[in-house]
CSV table of C-alpha atoms in Angstrom, one decimal:
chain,number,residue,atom,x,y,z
S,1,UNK,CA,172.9,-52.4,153.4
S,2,UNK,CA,174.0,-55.9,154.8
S,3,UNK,CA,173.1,-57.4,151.0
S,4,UNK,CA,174.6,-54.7,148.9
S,5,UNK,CA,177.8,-54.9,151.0
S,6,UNK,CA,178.4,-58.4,150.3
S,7,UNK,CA,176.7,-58.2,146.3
S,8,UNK,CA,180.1,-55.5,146.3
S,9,UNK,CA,182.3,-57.7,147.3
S,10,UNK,CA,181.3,-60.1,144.5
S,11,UNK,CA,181.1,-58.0,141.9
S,12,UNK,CA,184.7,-58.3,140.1
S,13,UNK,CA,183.5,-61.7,139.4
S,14,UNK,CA,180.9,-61.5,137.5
S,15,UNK,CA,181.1,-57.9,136.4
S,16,UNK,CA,183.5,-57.1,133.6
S,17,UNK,CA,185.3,-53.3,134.5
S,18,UNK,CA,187.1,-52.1,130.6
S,19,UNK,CA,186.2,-56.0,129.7
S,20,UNK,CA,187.7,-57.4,132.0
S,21,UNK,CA,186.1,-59.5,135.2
S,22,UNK,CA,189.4,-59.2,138.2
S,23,UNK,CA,187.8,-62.2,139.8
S,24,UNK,CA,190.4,-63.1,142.2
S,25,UNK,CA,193.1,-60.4,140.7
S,26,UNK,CA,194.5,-57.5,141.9
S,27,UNK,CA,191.9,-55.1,143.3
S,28,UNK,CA,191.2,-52.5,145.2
S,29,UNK,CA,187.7,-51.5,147.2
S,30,UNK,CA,186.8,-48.2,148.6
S,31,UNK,CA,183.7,-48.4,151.2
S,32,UNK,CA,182.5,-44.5,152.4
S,33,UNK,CA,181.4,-44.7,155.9
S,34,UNK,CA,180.0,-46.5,158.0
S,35,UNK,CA,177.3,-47.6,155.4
S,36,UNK,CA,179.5,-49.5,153.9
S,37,UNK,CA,182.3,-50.2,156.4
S,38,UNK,CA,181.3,-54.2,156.2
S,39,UNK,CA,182.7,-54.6,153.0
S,40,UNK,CA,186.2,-54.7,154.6
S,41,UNK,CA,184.8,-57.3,156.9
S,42,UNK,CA,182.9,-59.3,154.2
S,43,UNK,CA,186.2,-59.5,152.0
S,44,UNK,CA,187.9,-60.7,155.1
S,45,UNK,CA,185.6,-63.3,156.5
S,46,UNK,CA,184.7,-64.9,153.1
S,47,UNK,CA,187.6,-64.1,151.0
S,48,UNK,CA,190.6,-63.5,152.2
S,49,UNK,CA,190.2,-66.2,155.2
S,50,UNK,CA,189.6,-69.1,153.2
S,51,UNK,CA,192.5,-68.7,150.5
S,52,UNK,CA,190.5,-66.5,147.8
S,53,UNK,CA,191.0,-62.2,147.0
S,54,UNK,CA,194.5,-62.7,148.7
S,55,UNK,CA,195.5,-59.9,146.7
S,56,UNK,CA,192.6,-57.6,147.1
S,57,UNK,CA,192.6,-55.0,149.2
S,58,UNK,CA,190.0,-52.6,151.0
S,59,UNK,CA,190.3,-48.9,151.8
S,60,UNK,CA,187.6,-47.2,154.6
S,61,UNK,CA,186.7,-43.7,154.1
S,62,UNK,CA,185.9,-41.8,157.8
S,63,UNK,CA,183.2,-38.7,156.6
S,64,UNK,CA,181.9,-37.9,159.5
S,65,UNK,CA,182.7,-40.6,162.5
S,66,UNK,CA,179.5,-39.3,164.7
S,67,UNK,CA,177.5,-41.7,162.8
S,68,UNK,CA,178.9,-45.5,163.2
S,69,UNK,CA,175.9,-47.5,162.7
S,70,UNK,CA,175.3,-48.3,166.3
S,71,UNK,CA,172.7,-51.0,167.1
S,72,UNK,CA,171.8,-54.0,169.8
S,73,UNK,CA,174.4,-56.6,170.4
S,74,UNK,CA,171.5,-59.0,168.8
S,75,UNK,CA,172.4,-57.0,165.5
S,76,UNK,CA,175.6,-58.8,165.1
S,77,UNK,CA,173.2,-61.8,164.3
S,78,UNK,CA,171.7,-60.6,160.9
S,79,UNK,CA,175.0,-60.2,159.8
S,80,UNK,CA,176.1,-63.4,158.5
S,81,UNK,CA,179.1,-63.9,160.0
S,82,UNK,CA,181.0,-66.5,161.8
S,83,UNK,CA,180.5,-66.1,165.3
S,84,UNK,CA,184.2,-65.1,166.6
S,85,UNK,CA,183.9,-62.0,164.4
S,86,UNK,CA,181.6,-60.7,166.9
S,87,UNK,CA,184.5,-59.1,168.8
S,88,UNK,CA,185.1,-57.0,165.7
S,89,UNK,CA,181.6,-55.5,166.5
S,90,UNK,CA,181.4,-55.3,170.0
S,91,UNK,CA,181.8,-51.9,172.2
S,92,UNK,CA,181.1,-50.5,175.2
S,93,UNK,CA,180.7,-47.1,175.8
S,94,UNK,CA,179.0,-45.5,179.5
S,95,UNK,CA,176.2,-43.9,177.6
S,96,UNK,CA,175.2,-46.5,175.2
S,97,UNK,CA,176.2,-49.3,177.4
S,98,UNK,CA,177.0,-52.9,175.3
S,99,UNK,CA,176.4,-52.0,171.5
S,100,UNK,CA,176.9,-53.4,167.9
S,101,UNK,CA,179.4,-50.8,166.2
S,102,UNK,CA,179.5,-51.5,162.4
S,103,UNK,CA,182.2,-48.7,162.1
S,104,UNK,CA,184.3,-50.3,164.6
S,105,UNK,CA,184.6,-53.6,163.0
S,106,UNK,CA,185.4,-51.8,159.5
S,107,UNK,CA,188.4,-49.6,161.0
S,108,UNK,CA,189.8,-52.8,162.5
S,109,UNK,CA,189.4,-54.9,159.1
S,110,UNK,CA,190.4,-52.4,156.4
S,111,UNK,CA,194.0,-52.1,154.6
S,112,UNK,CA,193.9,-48.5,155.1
S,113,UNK,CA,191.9,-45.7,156.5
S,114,UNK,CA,191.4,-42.2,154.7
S,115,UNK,CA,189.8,-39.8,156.6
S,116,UNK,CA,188.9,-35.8,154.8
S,117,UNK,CA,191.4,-33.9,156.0
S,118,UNK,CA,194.4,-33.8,157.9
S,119,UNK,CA,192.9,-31.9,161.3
S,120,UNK,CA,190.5,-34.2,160.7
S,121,UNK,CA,192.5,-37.4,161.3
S,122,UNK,CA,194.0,-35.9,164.6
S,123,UNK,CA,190.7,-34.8,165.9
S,124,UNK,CA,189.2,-38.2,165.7
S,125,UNK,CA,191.8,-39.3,167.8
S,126,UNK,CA,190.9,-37.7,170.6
S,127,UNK,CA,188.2,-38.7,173.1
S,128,UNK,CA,185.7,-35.5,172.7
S,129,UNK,CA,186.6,-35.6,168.2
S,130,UNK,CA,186.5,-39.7,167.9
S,131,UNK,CA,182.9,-40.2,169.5
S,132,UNK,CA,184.1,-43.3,171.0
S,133,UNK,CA,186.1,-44.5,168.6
S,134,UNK,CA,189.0,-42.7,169.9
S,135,UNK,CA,190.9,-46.1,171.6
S,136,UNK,CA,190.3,-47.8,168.1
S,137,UNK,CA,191.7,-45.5,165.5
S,138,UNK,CA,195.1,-44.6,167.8
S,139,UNK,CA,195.1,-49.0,167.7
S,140,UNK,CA,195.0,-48.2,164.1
S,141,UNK,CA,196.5,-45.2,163.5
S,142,UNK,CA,199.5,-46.6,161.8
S,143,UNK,CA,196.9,-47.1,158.5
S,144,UNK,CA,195.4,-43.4,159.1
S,145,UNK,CA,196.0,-40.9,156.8
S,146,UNK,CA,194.3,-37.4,155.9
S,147,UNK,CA,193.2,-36.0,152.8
S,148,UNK,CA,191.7,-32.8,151.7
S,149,UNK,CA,188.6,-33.0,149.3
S,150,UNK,CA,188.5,-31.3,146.0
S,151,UNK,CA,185.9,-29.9,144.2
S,152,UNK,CA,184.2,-30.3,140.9
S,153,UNK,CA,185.9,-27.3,139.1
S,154,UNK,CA,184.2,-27.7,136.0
S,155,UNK,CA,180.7,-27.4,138.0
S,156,UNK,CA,182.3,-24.7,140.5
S,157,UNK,CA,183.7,-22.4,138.3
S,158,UNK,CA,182.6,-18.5,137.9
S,159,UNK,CA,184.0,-18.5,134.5
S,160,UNK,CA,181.8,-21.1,133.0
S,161,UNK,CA,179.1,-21.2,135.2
S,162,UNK,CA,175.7,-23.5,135.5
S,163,UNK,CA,173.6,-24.2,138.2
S,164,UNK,CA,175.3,-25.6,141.3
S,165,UNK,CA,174.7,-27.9,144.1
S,166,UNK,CA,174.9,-26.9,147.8
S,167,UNK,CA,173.6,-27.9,151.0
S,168,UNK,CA,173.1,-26.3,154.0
S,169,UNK,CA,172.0,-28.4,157.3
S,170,UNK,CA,170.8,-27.2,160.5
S,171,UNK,CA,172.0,-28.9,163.5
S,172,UNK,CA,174.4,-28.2,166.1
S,173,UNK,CA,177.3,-29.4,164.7
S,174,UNK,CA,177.2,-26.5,162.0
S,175,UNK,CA,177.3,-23.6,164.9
S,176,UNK,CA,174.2,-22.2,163.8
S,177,UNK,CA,173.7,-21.6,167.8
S,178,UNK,CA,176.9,-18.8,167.7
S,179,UNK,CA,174.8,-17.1,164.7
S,180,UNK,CA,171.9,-16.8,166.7
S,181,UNK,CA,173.9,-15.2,169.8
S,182,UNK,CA,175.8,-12.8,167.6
S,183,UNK,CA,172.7,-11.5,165.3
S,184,UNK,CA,172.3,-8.5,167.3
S,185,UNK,CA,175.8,-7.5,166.6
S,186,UNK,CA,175.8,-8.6,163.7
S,187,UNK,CA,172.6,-6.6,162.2
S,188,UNK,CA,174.5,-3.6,164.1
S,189,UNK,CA,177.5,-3.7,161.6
S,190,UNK,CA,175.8,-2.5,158.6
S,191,UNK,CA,175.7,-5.4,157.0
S,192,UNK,CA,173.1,-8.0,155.1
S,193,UNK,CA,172.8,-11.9,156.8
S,194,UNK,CA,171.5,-14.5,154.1
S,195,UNK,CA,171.2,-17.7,155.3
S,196,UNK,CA,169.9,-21.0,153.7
S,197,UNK,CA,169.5,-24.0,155.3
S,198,UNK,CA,167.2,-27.0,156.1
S,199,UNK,CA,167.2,-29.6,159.3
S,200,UNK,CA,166.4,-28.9,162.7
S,201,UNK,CA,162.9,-27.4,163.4
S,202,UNK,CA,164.2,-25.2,165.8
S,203,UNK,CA,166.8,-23.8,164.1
S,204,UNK,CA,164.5,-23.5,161.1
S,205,UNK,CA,162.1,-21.3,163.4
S,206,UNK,CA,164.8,-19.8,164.4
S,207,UNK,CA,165.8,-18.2,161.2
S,208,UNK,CA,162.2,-17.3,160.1
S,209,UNK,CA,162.0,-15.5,163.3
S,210,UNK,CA,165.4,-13.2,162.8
S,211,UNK,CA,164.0,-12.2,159.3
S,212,UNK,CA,160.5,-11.3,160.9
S,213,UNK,CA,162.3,-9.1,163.7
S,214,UNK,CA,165.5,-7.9,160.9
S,215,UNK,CA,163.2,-7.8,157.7
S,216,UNK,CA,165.9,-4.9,156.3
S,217,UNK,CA,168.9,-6.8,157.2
S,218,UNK,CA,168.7,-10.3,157.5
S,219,UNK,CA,166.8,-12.8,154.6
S,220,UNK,CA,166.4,-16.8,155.5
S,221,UNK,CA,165.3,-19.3,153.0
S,222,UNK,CA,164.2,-22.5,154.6
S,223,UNK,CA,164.6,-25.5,152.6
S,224,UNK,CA,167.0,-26.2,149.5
S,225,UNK,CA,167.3,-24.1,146.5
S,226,UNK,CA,170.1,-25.5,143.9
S,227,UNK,CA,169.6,-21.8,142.3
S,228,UNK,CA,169.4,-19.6,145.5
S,229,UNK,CA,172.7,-21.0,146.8
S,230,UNK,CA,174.5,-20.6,144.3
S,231,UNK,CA,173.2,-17.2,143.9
S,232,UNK,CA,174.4,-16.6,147.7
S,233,UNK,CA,177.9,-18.3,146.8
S,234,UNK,CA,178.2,-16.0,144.1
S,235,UNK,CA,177.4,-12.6,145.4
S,236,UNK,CA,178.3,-12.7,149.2
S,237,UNK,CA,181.5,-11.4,150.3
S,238,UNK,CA,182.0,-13.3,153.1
S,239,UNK,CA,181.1,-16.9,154.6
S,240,UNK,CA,180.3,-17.5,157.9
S,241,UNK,CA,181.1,-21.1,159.0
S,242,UNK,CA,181.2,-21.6,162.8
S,243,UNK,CA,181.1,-25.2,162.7
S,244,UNK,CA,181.7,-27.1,166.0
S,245,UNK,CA,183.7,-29.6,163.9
S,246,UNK,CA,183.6,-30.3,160.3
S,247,UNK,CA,185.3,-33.5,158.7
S,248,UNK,CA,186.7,-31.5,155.5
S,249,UNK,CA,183.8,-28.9,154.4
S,250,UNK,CA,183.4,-27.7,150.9
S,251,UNK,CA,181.5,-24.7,151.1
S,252,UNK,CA,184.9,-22.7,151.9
S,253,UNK,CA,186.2,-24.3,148.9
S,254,UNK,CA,183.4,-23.3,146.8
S,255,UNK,CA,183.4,-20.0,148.6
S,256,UNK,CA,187.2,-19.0,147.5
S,257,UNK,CA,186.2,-20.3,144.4
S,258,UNK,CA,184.3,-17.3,143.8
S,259,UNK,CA,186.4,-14.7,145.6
S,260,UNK,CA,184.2,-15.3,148.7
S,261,UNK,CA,186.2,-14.8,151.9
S,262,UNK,CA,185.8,-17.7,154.8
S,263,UNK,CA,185.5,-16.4,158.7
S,264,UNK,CA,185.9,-20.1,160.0
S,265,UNK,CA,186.3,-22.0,163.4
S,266,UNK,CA,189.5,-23.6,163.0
S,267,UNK,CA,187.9,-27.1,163.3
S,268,UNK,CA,189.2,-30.4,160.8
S,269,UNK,CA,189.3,-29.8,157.3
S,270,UNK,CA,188.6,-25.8,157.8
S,271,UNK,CA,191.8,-25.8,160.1
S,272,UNK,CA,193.3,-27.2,156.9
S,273,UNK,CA,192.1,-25.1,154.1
S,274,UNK,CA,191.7,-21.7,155.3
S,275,UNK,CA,195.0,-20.6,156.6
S,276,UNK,CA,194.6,-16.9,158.5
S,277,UNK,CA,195.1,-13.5,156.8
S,278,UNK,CA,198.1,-11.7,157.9
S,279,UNK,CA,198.2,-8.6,157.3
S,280,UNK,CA,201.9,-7.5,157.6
S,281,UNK,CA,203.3,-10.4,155.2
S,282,UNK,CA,200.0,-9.9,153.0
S,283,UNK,CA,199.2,-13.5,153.2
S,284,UNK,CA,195.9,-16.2,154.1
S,285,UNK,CA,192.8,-16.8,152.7
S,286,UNK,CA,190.4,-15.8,155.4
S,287,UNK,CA,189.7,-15.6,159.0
S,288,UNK,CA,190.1,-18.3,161.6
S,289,UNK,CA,188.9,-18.7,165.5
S,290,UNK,CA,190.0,-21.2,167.8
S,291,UNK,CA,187.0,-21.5,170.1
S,292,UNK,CA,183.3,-22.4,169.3
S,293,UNK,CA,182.3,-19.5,171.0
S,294,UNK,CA,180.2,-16.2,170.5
S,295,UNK,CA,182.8,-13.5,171.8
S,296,UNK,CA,185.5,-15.6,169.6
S,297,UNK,CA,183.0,-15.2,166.2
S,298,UNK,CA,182.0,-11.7,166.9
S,299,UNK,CA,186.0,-10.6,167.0
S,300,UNK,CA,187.0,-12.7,164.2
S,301,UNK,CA,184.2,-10.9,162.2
S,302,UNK,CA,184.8,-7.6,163.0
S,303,UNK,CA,188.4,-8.4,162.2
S,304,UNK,CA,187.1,-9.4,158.7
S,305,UNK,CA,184.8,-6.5,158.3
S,306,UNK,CA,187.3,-4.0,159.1
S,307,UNK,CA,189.9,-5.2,156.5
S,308,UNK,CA,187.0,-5.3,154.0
S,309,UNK,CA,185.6,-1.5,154.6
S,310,UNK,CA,188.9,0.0,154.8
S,311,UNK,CA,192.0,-2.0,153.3
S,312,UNK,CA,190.5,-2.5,149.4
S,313,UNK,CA,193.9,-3.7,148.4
S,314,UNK,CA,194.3,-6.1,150.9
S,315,UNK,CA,190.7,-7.6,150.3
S,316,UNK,CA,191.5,-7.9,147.1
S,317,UNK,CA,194.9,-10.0,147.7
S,318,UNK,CA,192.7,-12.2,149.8
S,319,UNK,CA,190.4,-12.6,147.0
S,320,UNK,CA,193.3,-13.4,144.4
S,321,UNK,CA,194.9,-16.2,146.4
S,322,UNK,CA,191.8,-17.9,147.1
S,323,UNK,CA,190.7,-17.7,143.4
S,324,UNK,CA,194.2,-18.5,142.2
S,325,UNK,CA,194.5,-22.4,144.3
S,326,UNK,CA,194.2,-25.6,142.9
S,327,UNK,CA,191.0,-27.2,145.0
S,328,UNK,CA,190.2,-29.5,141.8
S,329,UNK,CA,190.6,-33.5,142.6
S,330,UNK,CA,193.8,-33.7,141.0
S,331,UNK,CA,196.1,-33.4,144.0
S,332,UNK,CA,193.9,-35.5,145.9
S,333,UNK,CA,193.7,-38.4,143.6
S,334,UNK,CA,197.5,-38.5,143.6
S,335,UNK,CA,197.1,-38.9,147.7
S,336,UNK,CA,194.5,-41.4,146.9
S,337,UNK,CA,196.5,-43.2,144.6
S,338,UNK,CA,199.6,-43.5,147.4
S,339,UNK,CA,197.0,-45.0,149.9
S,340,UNK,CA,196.1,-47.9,147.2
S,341,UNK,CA,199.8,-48.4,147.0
S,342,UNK,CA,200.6,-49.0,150.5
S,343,UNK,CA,197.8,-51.0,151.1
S,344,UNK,CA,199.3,-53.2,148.0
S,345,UNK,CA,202.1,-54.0,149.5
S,346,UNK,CA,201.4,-54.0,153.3
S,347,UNK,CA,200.4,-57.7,153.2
């Protein structure tokens, strides 16, 4: 990581982009994460402090700030850098005590900061949403901006369809714990539960065990299957996505894609993208709930079911408008492009 951090740093140089090496010229660099968040700090240290890349610039995309490439103090050491940079790096925290933070030191060195949605950017602001971070990014908030994903809508489109890519993880930041409390009720509706997913071995126990005791109403594939999800994408009528917080999301994108109706916890980039059904103006996309909690899911649900079993034309309008947006890149790109512009001309 260390290597390929600095090797990107150098590679205008000597590698010619439309025939052309930028060398020293006017650039831009985008590092995703904290896996690549010393690229800022490499351009800084090497570059920029010594008279050379003056007029590059570097732009730090926040994912998912829960993982900042945390490490011993002692870390800072295999980093090659000039030893008052180390302040850049270090953080305390009363769990983790005195740590090397490689996010940290990115946030504090980059032109700009994009994070994937504009909840998402607020949340990470706060001390339970920025994991720590919280003190750093309102120090940098003035650089902090939120944009929405798109979505490959070539790839995700039900007109022209292929094969599509999907993931599903199990841990407890998806909210797979609310699931679990509300099966009961849930079975009790009427309804089939398919769930697909791969990560924790609990939760992957879990979800064998609910299709053992609900074999007629619940199915749980285990694992990752490129054709299984997007045959669950495709032919479900609603999406359950109970995260406890979610940087962006794409499965409701890919969801309203296909006329797919999200139930969501109103978390980040859900908070964002599904705006809440009302019923007497005939507008939303889907169901929100403001609270990670079982009672909150099971209302919101029911909520969802009822329109769905007994107000056609109204499921159908919330079918239409989710169809009908624009989730393709092209409206982030244009945000994209803004953030390279102001980081241009900040310096």
């Amino acid at each position: 990581m260390i290597l390929l951090c600095k090797v990107a740093v150098e590679v205008p140089w000597y590698v010619p982009c439309g025939g052309v090496c930028y060398g020293d010229g006017n650039l831009a660099f985008i590092a995703n994460d904290w896996h690549t968040a010393l690229l800022p700090v490499y351009l800084k240290a090497f570059y920029r402090d010594n008279g050379l890349m003056k007029y590059a610039r570097s732009v730090l995309v926040i994912h998912n700030i829960a993982h900042q490439g945390r490490g011993p103090p002692d870390d800072f050491l295999h980093m090659d850098l000039p030893d008052h940079y180390m302040d850049l790096f270090k953080l305390y925290d009363p769990v983790g005590g005195d740590h090397c933070n490689i996010f940290a030191a990115g946030i504090k060195t980059a032109d700009q900061v994009v994070t994937v949605s504009h909840g998402y950017a607020w949340e990470i602001k706060t001390s339970e949403g920025g994991w720590g971070l919280h003190n750093i990014i309102n120090e940098n908030g003035w650089k902090l901006r939120g944009i929405v994903n798109g979505i490959d809508t070539t790839e995700w489109n039900p007109k022209y369809d292929v094969h599509l890519k999907s993931d599903g993880r199990l841990d407890g930041q998806k909210g797979v714990d609310l699931i679990a409390e509300a099966i009961h009720w849930i079975v009790s509706q009427d309804v089939q539960l398919v769930m697909l997913g791969m990560g924790r071995r609990d939760l992957e126990d879990m979800l064998k065990k609910f299709e053992s005791q609900y074999h007629n109403k619940v199915r749980c594939w285990v694992g990752f299957s490129v054709r299984l999800a997007h045959r669950i994408t495709a032919g479900a009528d609603i999406l359950i996505m109970p995260s406890r917080f979610e940087p962006c999301g794409l499965n409701q994108l890919y969801a309203m894609k296909y006329g797919t109706i999200p139930v969501v916890h109103a978390v980040g980039g859900l908070r964002d993208t599904v705006v809440q059904f009302d019923p007497l103006r005939e507008t939303g996309l889907g169901w929100t709930f403001d609270r990670a909690e079982t009672c909150k899911l099971i209302d919101t649900l029911g909520n969802s079911l009822k329109t769905y079993r007994y107000y056609k034309e109204s499921w159908k309008g919330l079918q239409n408008r989710g169809m009908s947006q624009d989730l393709s890149w092209d409206n982030a790109a244009q945000h994209y492009e803004e953030v390279l512009v102001a980081a241009k001309y900040q310096w």
